[in-house]
């Protein structure tokens, strides 16, 4: 059961793959919540949608390969330029000439890429644990060969395409267990594991083979330096997916504000929704002061 039903739904086609979107609320401005990647779908924003829709118009979309979006058959259908073109197409479909973009992980990177691409359309960008390679990866993310078959898989050895095909559910439980270092995160963990079942090993393998625009430090810095709109960066100090040092660098390069959630993990919008919701509301009001002001 959802706390709020969408006011509109639709589909756009991007490179032969349907991208499903939903719209909530009727306020101003439009706020587009961007997904991190294929492993979860737009329900990952369920703690933000009802709150933000009291004040603004909220748009979400499912990534190709999960939720109600179509299923890619090749890695190039999951390339960053294709995904970002789909996100622009969603904004066009809902008639949003301008929007505030909010993203987590890869979605945070997309929000900053889009802000640099079309500055006249992006009022502000919020990047939560941004997936831009502004530093070297955390050591455990690159310690083990993703392609190497093993007799047994322990810990981060499970970040392996052979193991994903062998036991996707166990990988998902391990991965999201790492994403939520905060105590009492059982419900958030269960939700994310459930949402990941809509993608599966084949989709994540395709995603790993796709083109990533922020694949190195130089390109990631250039993405940040191209941003001209106001930026808010939110970083969890215990993020086990993205190096927590990336957030402060992104804030510095974009001239943005930085909020560090001490003890927070990779998905603070799920684990600390009240804090994140208030940060988002105040940021959106600041960058789009003509929006409807509610309690």
PDB file of N, CA, C and O in Angstrom, residues 106 202 219:
ATOM      1  N   UNK A 106      24.649   6.939  -8.458  1.00  0.00           N
ATOM      2  CA  UNK A 106      24.733   7.241  -9.878  1.00  0.00           C
ATOM      3  C   UNK A 106      23.723   8.313 -10.255  1.00  0.00           C
ATOM      4  O   UNK A 106      23.998   9.186 -11.095  1.00  0.00           O
ATOM      5  N   UNK A 202      21.314 -10.500 -14.512  1.00  0.00           N
ATOM      6  CA  UNK A 202      21.548 -10.126 -15.916  1.00  0.00           C
ATOM      7  C   UNK A 202      21.528  -8.618 -16.107  1.00  0.00           C
ATOM      8  O   UNK A 202      22.325  -8.069 -16.879  1.00  0.00           O
ATOM      9  N   UNK A 219      37.282  13.275 -15.529  1.00  0.00           N
ATOM     10  CA  UNK A 219      35.943  13.517 -16.069  1.00  0.00           C
ATOM     11  C   UNK A 219      34.966  13.867 -14.961  1.00  0.00           C
ATOM     12  O   UNK A 219      34.058  14.691 -15.144  1.00  0.00           O
TER      13      UNK A 219
END
